[in-house]
XYZ file of C-alpha atoms in Angstrom:
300
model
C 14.735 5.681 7.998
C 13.929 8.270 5.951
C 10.691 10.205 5.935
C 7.802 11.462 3.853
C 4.757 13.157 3.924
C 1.183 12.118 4.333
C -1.472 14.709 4.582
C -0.395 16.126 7.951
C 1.249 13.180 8.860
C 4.925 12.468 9.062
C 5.934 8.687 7.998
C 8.531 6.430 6.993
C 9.361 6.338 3.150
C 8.623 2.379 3.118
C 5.986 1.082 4.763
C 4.317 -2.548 4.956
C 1.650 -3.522 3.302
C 0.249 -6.560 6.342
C -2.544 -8.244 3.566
C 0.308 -11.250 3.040
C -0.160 -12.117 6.762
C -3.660 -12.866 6.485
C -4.610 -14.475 3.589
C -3.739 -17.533 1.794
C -0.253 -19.116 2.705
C -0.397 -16.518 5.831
C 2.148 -17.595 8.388
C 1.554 -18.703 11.825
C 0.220 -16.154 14.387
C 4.257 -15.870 15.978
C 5.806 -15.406 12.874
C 2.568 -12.835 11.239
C 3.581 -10.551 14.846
C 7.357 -10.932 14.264
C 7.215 -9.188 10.787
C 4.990 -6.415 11.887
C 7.424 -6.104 15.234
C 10.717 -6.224 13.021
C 8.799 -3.805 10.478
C 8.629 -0.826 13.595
C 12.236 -2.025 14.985
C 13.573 -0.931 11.314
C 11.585 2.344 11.517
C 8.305 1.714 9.565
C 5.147 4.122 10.644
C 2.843 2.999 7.942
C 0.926 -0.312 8.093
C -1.734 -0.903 5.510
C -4.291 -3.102 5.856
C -7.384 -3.654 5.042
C -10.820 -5.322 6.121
C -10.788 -7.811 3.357
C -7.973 -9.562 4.031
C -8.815 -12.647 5.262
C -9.199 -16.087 4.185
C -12.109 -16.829 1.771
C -15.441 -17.306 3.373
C -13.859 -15.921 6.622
C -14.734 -13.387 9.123
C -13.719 -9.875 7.564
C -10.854 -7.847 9.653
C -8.212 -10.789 10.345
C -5.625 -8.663 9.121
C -6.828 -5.468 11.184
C -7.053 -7.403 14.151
C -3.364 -8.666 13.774
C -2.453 -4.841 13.007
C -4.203 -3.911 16.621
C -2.406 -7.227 18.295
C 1.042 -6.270 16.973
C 0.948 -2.716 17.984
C -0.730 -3.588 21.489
C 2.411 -6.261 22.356
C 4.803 -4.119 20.605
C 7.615 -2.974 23.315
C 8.242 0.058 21.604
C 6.450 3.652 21.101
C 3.529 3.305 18.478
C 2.548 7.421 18.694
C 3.943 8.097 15.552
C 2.578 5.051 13.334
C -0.495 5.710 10.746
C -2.301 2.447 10.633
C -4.587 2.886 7.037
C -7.097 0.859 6.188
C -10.105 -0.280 3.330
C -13.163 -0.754 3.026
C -15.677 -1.564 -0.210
C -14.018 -5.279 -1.308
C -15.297 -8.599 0.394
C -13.788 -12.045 -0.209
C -16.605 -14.834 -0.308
C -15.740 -18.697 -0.118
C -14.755 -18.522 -3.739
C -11.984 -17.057 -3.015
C -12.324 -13.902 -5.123
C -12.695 -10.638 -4.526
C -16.009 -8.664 -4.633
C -16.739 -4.997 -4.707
C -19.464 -2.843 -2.754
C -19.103 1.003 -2.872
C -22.771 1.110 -1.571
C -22.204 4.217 1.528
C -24.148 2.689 3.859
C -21.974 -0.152 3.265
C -18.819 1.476 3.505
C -20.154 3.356 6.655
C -20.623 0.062 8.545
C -17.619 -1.316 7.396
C -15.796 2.017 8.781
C -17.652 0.591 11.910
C -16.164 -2.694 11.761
C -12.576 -1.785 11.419
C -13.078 1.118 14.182
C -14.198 -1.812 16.517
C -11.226 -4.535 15.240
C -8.461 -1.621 15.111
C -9.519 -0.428 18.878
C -9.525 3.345 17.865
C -11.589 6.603 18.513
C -10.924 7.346 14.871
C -9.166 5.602 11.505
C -5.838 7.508 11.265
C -6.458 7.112 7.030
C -9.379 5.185 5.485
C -9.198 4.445 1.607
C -11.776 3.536 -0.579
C -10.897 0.061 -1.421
C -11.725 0.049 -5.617
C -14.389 1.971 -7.232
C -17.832 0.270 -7.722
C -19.347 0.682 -11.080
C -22.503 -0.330 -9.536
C -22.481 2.804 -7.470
C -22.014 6.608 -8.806
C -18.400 7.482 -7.407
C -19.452 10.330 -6.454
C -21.970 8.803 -3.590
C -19.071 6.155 -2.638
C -16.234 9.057 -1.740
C -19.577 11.322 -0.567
C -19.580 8.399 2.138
C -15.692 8.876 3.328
C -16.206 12.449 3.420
C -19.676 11.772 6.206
C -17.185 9.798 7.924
C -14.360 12.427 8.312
C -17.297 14.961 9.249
C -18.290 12.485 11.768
C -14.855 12.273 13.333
C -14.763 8.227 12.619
C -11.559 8.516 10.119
C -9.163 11.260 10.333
C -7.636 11.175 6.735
C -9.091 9.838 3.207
C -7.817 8.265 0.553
C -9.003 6.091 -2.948
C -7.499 3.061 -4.280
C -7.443 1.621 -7.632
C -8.757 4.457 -9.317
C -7.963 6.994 -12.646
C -7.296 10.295 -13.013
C -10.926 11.772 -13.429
C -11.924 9.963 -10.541
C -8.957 11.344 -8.523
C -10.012 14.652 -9.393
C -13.651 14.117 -8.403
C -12.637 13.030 -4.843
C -10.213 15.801 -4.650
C -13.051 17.930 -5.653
C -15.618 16.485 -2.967
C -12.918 16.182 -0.273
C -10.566 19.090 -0.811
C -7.490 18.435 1.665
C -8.855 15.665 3.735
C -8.190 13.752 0.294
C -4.407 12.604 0.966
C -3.575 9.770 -0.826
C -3.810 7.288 -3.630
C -3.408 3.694 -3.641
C -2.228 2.029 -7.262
C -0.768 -0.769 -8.609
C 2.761 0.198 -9.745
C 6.079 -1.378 -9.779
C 9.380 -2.252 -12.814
C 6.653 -4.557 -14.240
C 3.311 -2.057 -14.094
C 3.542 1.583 -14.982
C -0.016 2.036 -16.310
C -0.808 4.875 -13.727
C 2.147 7.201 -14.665
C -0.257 9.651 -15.193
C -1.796 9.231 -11.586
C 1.252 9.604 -9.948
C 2.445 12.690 -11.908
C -1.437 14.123 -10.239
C -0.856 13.215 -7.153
C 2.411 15.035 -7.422
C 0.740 17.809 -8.626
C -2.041 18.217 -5.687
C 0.432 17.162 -3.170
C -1.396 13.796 -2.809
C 0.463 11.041 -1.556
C 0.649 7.468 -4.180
C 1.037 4.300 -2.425
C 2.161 1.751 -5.200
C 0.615 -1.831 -4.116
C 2.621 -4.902 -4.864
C 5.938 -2.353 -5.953
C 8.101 -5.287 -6.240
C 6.591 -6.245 -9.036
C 9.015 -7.992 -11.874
C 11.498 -8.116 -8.998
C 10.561 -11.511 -7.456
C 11.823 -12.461 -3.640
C 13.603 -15.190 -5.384
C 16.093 -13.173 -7.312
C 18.630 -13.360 -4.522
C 19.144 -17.273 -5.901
C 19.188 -16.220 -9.334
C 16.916 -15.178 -12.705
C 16.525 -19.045 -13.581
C 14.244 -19.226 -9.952
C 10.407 -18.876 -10.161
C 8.918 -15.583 -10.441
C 11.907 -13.636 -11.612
C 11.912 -12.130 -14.754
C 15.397 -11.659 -16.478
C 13.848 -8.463 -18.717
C 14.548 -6.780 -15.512
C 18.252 -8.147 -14.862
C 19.084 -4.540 -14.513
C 17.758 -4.200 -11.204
C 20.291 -6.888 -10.307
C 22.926 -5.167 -12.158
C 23.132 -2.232 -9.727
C 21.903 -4.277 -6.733
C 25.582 -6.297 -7.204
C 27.451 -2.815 -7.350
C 25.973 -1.513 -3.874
C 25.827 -4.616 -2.158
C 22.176 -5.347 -1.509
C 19.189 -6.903 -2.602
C 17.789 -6.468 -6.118
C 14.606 -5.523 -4.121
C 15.959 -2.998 -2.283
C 17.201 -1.532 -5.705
C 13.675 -1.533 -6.854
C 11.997 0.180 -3.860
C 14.757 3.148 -3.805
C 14.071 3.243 -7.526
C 10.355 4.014 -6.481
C 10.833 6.185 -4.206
C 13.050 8.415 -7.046
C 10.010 8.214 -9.177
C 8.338 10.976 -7.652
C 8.547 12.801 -3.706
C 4.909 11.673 -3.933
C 5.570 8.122 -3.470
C 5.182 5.759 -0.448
C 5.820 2.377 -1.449
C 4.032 -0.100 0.868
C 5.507 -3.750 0.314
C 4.261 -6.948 1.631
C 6.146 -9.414 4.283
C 5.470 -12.942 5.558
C 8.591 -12.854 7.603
C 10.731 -10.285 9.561
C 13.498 -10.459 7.165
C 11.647 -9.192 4.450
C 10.101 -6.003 5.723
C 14.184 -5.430 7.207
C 15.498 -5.379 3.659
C 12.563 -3.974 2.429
C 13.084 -0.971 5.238
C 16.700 -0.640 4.042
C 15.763 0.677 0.521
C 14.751 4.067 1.760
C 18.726 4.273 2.804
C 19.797 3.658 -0.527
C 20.751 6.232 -2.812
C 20.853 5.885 -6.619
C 23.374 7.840 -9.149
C 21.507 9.027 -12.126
C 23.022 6.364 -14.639
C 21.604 3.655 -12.433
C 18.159 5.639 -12.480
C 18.788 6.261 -16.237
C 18.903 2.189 -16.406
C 16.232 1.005 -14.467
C 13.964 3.532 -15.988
C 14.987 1.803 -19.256
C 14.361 -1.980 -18.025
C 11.230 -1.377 -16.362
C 8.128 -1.959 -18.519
C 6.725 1.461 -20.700
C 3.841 2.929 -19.709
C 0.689 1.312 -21.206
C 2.663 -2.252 -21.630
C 2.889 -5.175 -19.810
């Protein structure tokens, strides 16, 4: 496994993002613990989770709870993994998925994940989407109360632009360490995030990475969910061997030094091929391809 960096923190190029072991087609308990166990056997020190993800209409924190189960049954050493978590989204029997960036809603919802995750203090919290509701300003003014009270160690925002990067860079200075956007061969709206981050040494975690680049692929482009725009991706998977998604993760991670791609897993195989990609090295034609096949910024 290869490494990157995270504020102060030292952790594994891939990491896994646990949200697909908690909410809808979520495998049984065995299995859900299996992926997360097979996901620190290959090396992964970053789990992200959140407090939202959970069934609709259910108790928030399943996922968090499973995070603090795997880790506690784990065999292994768990000092060096960064469990980082979200708060601000709720999912109400509806099934979809509300926004609160009220602080003193955030600040008990810091309290709620302290409590599931059994920890002193949040090793990275992140401001699950911005509310328009609420002034950003007051919403990252509550993260930076809870790093001054010692309940979260690191900060970060999700889902948000470039001014309102800035703005929590401005209100948290360093304790600001990451970002958390959509990005993947199919989504490349926040090019001009990452190239920030980059630039103030932020860390971006691209949610759902795989984008374009369905599971399915393996079995071939005429399977659900694969899209044969990005049959490169397959192309240079063939030539080294692996899977197409492994292809698309180490083309991530060339994207940018700032990147940190956290991909979801129902099942231990997944997170071990998706733990291989930071292995896998790509020549500068096969770079020079995929950037080609993926979609252009601003399209979809």
């Amino acid at each position: 496994m290869r490494y990157r960096t995270l504020g102060d923190r030292r952790v594994s190029a891939i990491g896994l993002g646990v949200m697909p072991l908690s909410i809808e087609g979520r495998p049984d308990d065995a299995r859900a613990l299996a992926t997360v166990h097979a996901a620190l056997d290959s090396g992964v020190t970053l789990l992200d989770t959140a407090d939202s993800y959970h069934l609709p209409g259910a108790e928030p924190g399943h996922n968090e709870l499973l995070v603090a189960r795997a880790l506690a049954a784990y065999g292994g050493d768990t000092d060096s993994v960064l469990v980082a978590t979200k708060g601000g989204r709720g999912r109400p029997a509806d099934g979809s998925w509300t926004v609160n960036g009220d602080p003193r809603r955030l600040r008990a919802a810091a309290e709620g994940s302290l409590r599931r995750l059994g920890v002193e203090a949040i090793g990275l919290y992140q401001l699950h989407k911005p509310d328009p509701a609420v002034p950003f300003e007051e919403s990252v003014g509550a993260l930076r109360e809870l790093l001054d009270a010692g309940k979260i160690r690191l900060a970060g925002v999700s889902n948000t632009d470039v001014e309102q990067i800035r703005t929590a860079h401005r209100i948290l200075g360093d304790r600001l360490v990451s970002v958390q956007n959509q990005y993947s061969p199919a989504v490349r709206d926040s090019e001009a995030e990452l190239r920030l981050c980059a630039e103030l040494g932020l860390a971006f975690l691209p949610w759902s990475p795989l984008g374009g680049i369905a599971r399915s692929s393996l079995d071939g482009p005429s399977r659900k969910g694969d899209e044969p725009r990005f049959g490169a991706f397959r192309t240079v998977a063939e030539a080294h061997g692996v899977s197409p998604q492994q292809v698309c993760l180490a083309w991530l991670l060339a994207r940018s030094p700032a990147v940190l791609p956290i991909p979801g897993a129902s099942r231990p195989q997944t997170i071990r091929d998706s733990a291989a990609a930071a292995e896998l090295v790509l020549g500068a034609e096969e770079l020079a391809l995929l950037d080609g096949a993926a979609v252009p910024v601003g399209r979809r």
